[in-house]
C-alpha positions as a printed NumPy array, in Angstrom:
array([[ -90.491,  -74.059,  -54.52 ],
       [ -91.407,  -77.657,  -54.931],
       [ -94.231,  -79.781,  -56.459],
       [ -96.236,  -79.14 ,  -59.704],
       [ -98.875,  -76.581,  -60.41 ],
       [-102.206,  -77.744,  -61.81 ],
       [-104.625,  -75.099,  -63.107],
       [-106.234,  -74.5  ,  -59.733],
       [-102.83 ,  -74.265,  -57.967],
       [-101.491,  -71.963,  -60.63 ],
       [-104.218,  -69.598,  -60.272],
       [-103.527,  -69.502,  -56.476],
       [-100.15 ,  -68.254,  -57.254],
       [-101.505,  -65.12 ,  -58.788],
       [-103.808,  -62.351,  -57.267],
       [-107.006,  -61.735,  -59.15 ],
       [-107.06 ,  -58.235,  -60.614],
       [-110.026,  -55.958,  -60.753],
       [-111.552,  -55.915,  -64.245],
       [-110.115,  -53.297,  -66.48 ],
       [-110.864,  -52.264,  -70.074],
       [-108.427,  -53.599,  -72.586],
       [-106.925,  -50.234,  -73.371],
       [-106.355,  -49.519,  -69.824],
       [-104.337,  -52.792,  -69.043],
       [-101.875,  -52.313,  -71.994],
       [ -98.52 ,  -50.679,  -71.446],
       [ -97.528,  -47.6  ,  -73.678],
       [ -95.017,  -48.699,  -76.387],
       [ -92.677,  -51.78 ,  -76.604],
       [ -89.435,  -51.54 ,  -74.771],
       [ -86.415,  -52.351,  -76.945],
       [ -82.711,  -52.344,  -76.722],
       [ -80.784,  -49.234,  -77.505],
       [ -79.951,  -50.784,  -80.952],
       [ -83.594,  -51.621,  -81.708],
       [ -83.498,  -55.293,  -81.007],
       [ -85.89 ,  -57.071,  -78.763],
       [ -85.413,  -57.092,  -75.036],
       [ -84.298,  -60.54 ,  -73.782],
       [ -85.741,  -61.836,  -70.638],
       [ -84.727,  -65.316,  -68.915],
       [ -87.457,  -66.94 ,  -66.86 ],
       [ -86.22 ,  -69.382,  -64.233],
       [ -88.871,  -71.458,  -62.374],
       [ -89.195,  -75.069,  -61.787],
       [ -92.998,  -75.074,  -62.282],
       [ -93.47 ,  -75.608,  -65.962],
       [ -97.004,  -74.196,  -66.186],
       [ -95.936,  -71.03 ,  -64.454],
       [ -92.834,  -70.599,  -66.45 ],
       [ -94.73 ,  -70.934,  -69.518],
       [ -97.409,  -68.46 ,  -68.498],
       [ -94.904,  -65.937,  -67.624],
       [ -92.993,  -66.57 ,  -70.84 ],
       [ -96.235,  -66.178,  -72.84 ],
       [ -97.186,  -62.916,  -71.13 ],
       [ -93.786,  -61.432,  -71.57 ],
       [ -93.613,  -62.342,  -75.169],
       [ -96.786,  -60.424,  -75.525],
       [ -94.609,  -57.334,  -74.505],
       [ -92.579,  -57.868,  -77.776],
       [ -89.593,  -59.363,  -75.716],
       [ -87.569,  -62.322,  -76.504],
       [ -87.889,  -64.989,  -73.912],
       [ -86.001,  -68.022,  -72.838],
       [ -86.855,  -70.429,  -69.889],
       [ -84.871,  -72.691,  -67.462],
       [ -86.206,  -75.048,  -64.807],
       [ -83.161,  -75.377,  -62.628],
       [ -79.973,  -73.599,  -61.585],
       [ -77.671,  -75.463,  -63.879],
       [ -79.581,  -74.708,  -66.944],
       [ -80.313,  -71.17 ,  -65.89 ],
       [ -76.536,  -70.493,  -65.755],
       [ -75.95 ,  -72.171,  -69.098],
       [ -78.931,  -70.431,  -70.717],
       [ -77.746,  -67.06 ,  -69.352],
       [ -74.351,  -67.663,  -70.984],
       [ -75.774,  -68.48 ,  -74.357],
       [ -78.83 ,  -66.285,  -74.413],
       [ -77.273,  -63.158,  -72.899],
       [ -80.43 ,  -61.818,  -71.3  ],
       [ -81.14 ,  -58.109,  -70.181],
       [ -83.151,  -59.295,  -67.183],
       [ -83.812,  -62.487,  -65.275],
       [ -87.058,  -63.472,  -63.546],
       [ -85.586,  -65.816,  -60.918],
       [ -87.316,  -68.181,  -58.447],
       [ -85.273,  -68.758,  -55.311],
       [ -86.381,  -72.307,  -54.753],
       [ -84.827,  -74.53 ,  -57.381],
       [ -84.184,  -78.36 ,  -57.48 ],
       [ -80.326,  -78.216,  -57.546],
       [ -79.149,  -75.036,  -56.112],
       [ -80.987,  -71.862,  -54.998],
       [ -81.678,  -68.598,  -56.848],
       [ -79.104,  -66.756,  -54.699],
       [ -76.269,  -69.114,  -56.067],
       [ -77.761,  -68.568,  -59.595],
       [ -77.604,  -64.902,  -59.314],
       [ -73.943,  -65.098,  -58.035],
       [ -73.043,  -67.351,  -61.065],
       [ -75.05 ,  -65.288,  -63.657],
       [ -73.663,  -61.941,  -62.373],
       [ -70.105,  -63.389,  -62.911],
       [ -71.045,  -63.555,  -66.608],
       [ -73.426,  -60.605,  -66.996],
       [ -72.438,  -58.023,  -64.336],
       [ -75.115,  -55.706,  -65.18 ],
       [ -78.091,  -57.99 ,  -65.831],
       [ -81.356,  -56.794,  -64.033],
       [ -82.771,  -59.588,  -61.591],
       [ -86.291,  -59.888,  -60.269],
       [ -86.756,  -62.41 ,  -57.621],
       [ -89.978,  -64.43 ,  -57.715],
       [ -90.615,  -66.728,  -54.728],
       [ -93.066,  -67.936,  -52.176],
       [ -90.815,  -66.683,  -49.465],
       [ -92.038,  -63.497,  -48.022],
       [ -90.226,  -62.923,  -44.756],
       [ -88.126,  -59.913,  -44.08 ],
       [ -85.052,  -61.999,  -43.83 ],
       [ -85.583,  -63.586,  -47.208],
       [ -86.205,  -60.181,  -48.782],
       [ -82.957,  -58.852,  -47.252],
       [ -81.111,  -61.83 ,  -48.459],
       [ -82.353,  -61.483,  -51.869],
       [ -81.547,  -57.797,  -52.198],
       [ -78.186,  -58.112,  -50.393],
       [ -77.077,  -60.851,  -52.774],
       [ -77.508,  -58.378,  -55.669],
       [ -81.168,  -58.843,  -56.732],
       [ -82.858,  -55.654,  -58.141],
       [ -86.413,  -56.3  ,  -56.941],
       [ -88.502,  -59.044,  -55.195],
       [ -92.128,  -60.241,  -55.878],
       [ -93.775,  -62.863,  -53.66 ],
       [ -96.47 ,  -65.351,  -54.543],
       [ -99.259,  -65.033,  -54.936],
       [ -98.507,  -62.315,  -57.486],
       [-100.016,  -60.355,  -60.356],
       [ -98.551,  -60.977,  -63.764],
       [ -99.129,  -57.128,  -64.536],
       [ -97.075,  -56.279,  -61.535],
       [ -94.293,  -58.601,  -62.617],
       [ -94.37 ,  -56.789,  -66.093],
       [ -94.574,  -53.262,  -64.526],
       [ -91.492,  -54.062,  -62.27 ],
       [ -89.438,  -55.483,  -65.233],
       [ -90.175,  -52.446,  -67.23 ],
       [ -89.076,  -50.181,  -64.526],
       [ -85.939,  -52.195,  -63.908],
       [ -85.008,  -52.104,  -67.558],
       [ -85.721,  -48.373,  -67.88 ],
       [ -83.681,  -47.479,  -64.788],
       [ -80.745,  -49.536,  -66.084],
       [ -80.868,  -47.46 ,  -69.213],
       [ -81.047,  -50.792,  -71.357],
       [ -84.237,  -50.066,  -73.079],
       [ -86.231,  -47.41 ,  -74.88 ],
       [ -89.912,  -47.278,  -76.068],
       [ -90.474,  -48.176,  -79.598],
       [ -92.351,  -45.804,  -81.776],
       [ -93.749,  -48.55 ,  -84.117],
       [ -97.122,  -49.541,  -83.207],
       [ -98.035,  -51.804,  -86.182],
       [ -98.268,  -55.485,  -86.132],
       [ -98.168,  -57.607,  -89.252],
       [ -99.126,  -61.248,  -89.944],
       [ -99.272,  -61.997,  -93.513],
       [-101.678,  -59.41 ,  -95.059],
       [-103.15 ,  -58.651,  -91.667],
       [-102.088,  -55.415,  -90.221],
       [-103.014,  -53.79 ,  -86.764],
       [-102.245,  -50.258,  -85.762],
       [-102.226,  -50.554,  -81.928],
       [-102.288,  -46.735,  -81.482],
       [-105.072,  -45.991,  -83.968],
       [-106.86 ,  -49.274,  -82.982],
       [-107.417,  -50.159,  -86.615],
       [-107.16 ,  -53.551,  -88.251],
       [-106.968,  -54.162,  -92.04 ],
       [-106.762,  -57.377,  -94.048],
       [-105.329,  -56.298,  -97.345],
       [-107.254,  -53.17 ,  -98.124],
       [-110.324,  -53.91 ,  -96.119],
       [-110.893,  -52.27 ,  -92.786],
       [-112.126,  -54.644,  -90.21 ],
       [-114.488,  -53.516,  -87.341],
       [-113.742,  -55.169,  -84.113],
       [-115.091,  -54.871,  -80.617],
       [-112.818,  -54.074,  -77.823],
       [-112.539,  -57.701,  -76.763],
       [-112.018,  -58.92 ,  -80.204],
       [-109.318,  -56.381,  -80.714],
       [-107.39 ,  -57.551,  -77.546],
       [-107.751,  -61.205,  -78.548],
       [-106.451,  -60.522,  -82.033],
       [-103.549,  -58.367,  -80.656],
       [-102.483,  -61.256,  -78.199],
       [-102.351,  -63.623,  -81.142],
       [-100.678,  -61.189,  -83.521],
       [ -97.853,  -60.693,  -80.828],
       [ -97.424,  -64.346,  -80.631],
       [ -97.648,  -65.36 ,  -84.425],
       [ -97.069,  -68.964,  -85.166],
       [ -97.209,  -69.893,  -81.408],
       [ -99.955,  -72.182,  -80.372],
       [-101.912,  -70.426,  -77.5  ],
       [-103.989,  -72.573,  -75.057],
       [-107.378,  -71.443,  -74.041],
       [-106.025,  -70.97 ,  -70.503],
       [-103.317,  -68.566,  -71.695],
       [-105.9  ,  -66.631,  -73.586],
       [-108.308,  -66.343,  -70.759],
       [-105.605,  -65.282,  -68.431],
       [-104.326,  -62.577,  -70.715],
       [-107.365,  -61.135,  -72.586],
       [-109.879,  -61.623,  -69.733],
       [-107.501,  -60.316,  -66.987],
       [-107.343,  -63.707,  -65.135],
       [-110.942,  -63.466,  -63.801],
       [-113.154,  -65.893,  -65.901],
       [-112.718,  -68.927,  -63.74 ],
       [-111.744,  -71.188,  -66.65 ],
       [-114.79 ,  -70.644,  -68.739],
       [-113.071,  -71.92 ,  -71.958],
       [-116.285,  -71.608,  -74.031],
       [-115.863,  -67.841,  -74.128],
       [-112.516,  -68.194,  -75.968],
       [-114.227,  -70.586,  -78.609],
       [-116.909,  -68.022,  -79.009],
       [-114.812,  -65.057,  -79.605],
       [-112.375,  -67.058,  -81.951],
       [-115.464,  -67.769,  -83.968],
       [-116.245,  -64.113,  -84.048],
       [-112.679,  -63.3  ,  -85.206],
       [-112.889,  -66.063,  -87.95 ],
       [-115.963,  -64.638,  -89.457],
       [-114.374,  -61.089,  -89.647],
       [-111.025,  -61.905,  -90.695],
       [-111.129,  -65.264,  -92.598],
       [-114.43 ,  -65.382,  -94.285],
       [-113.87 ,  -65.56 ,  -97.984],
       [-110.04 ,  -65.379,  -97.701],
       [-107.311,  -67.84 ,  -96.862],
       [-107.427,  -68.513,  -93.131],
       [-105.063,  -67.15 ,  -90.608],
       [-106.582,  -68.479,  -87.466],
       [-106.109,  -72.203,  -87.063],
       [-107.308,  -74.652,  -84.409],
       [-104.861,  -77.238,  -82.925],
       [-106.976,  -79.946,  -81.574],
       [-106.69 ,  -80.443,  -77.83 ],
       [-104.14 ,  -77.573,  -77.461],
       [-105.564,  -74.282,  -78.625],
       [-105.334,  -71.737,  -81.396],
       [-102.56 ,  -70.328,  -83.689],
       [-102.415,  -67.4  ,  -85.818],
       [-100.051,  -67.733,  -88.78 ],
       [ -99.73 ,  -66.394,  -92.397],
       [-100.766,  -68.745,  -95.424],
       [ -97.87 ,  -71.163,  -96.403]])
């Protein structure tokens, strides 16, 4: 895959999903390694915007993510990062994904590999699977489909199990995902469904600056056409409910986005 993806082109790489309620779009439980540590996924794509969007969404699953933009760095990162799964673009600047797969499998024979590419011919699919790829997604694609396929690969490989823990903690802010309850200290905070999903996204990415585009794509299911003002509005709602009269947890990074972090 060549070129660079601006916002319009990036959206063109993904299918627009039918609107769903927040609770319908969330998977059940967080997948973990058998020892309880986070699943590790390596994302390899030469489009920085696409790679970062994929990484952000996969981190939302509670997984540890590394990225690489070419074959050489992908192989090096795989050796150092020891991923459980690789999301691998076939078209890379130096050598293609099939060669990356061959070299990575020499290091990690049992790693799960999901090819992600614009190529959609039968011959390309056969080449990817024959080379040892476990699954194949073509562009345009749904991010939810990528997540579902990765979860399926990890489960079938016996490398992950569902976590029974459903509580997220950032400072004195606690969220019980199953009960859909949020507390700051001893105070129960009443949130709408959308406010809850926005806060959950931020709590699953603590200390990470999230752009308005990333928030729109995840919380509003990719179908808001870039209306960044809706993010500003809901951030203001959350601040009134979570930060009023307390040390603030939600911070604005001017020109970039928002970050949720505990007080220093």
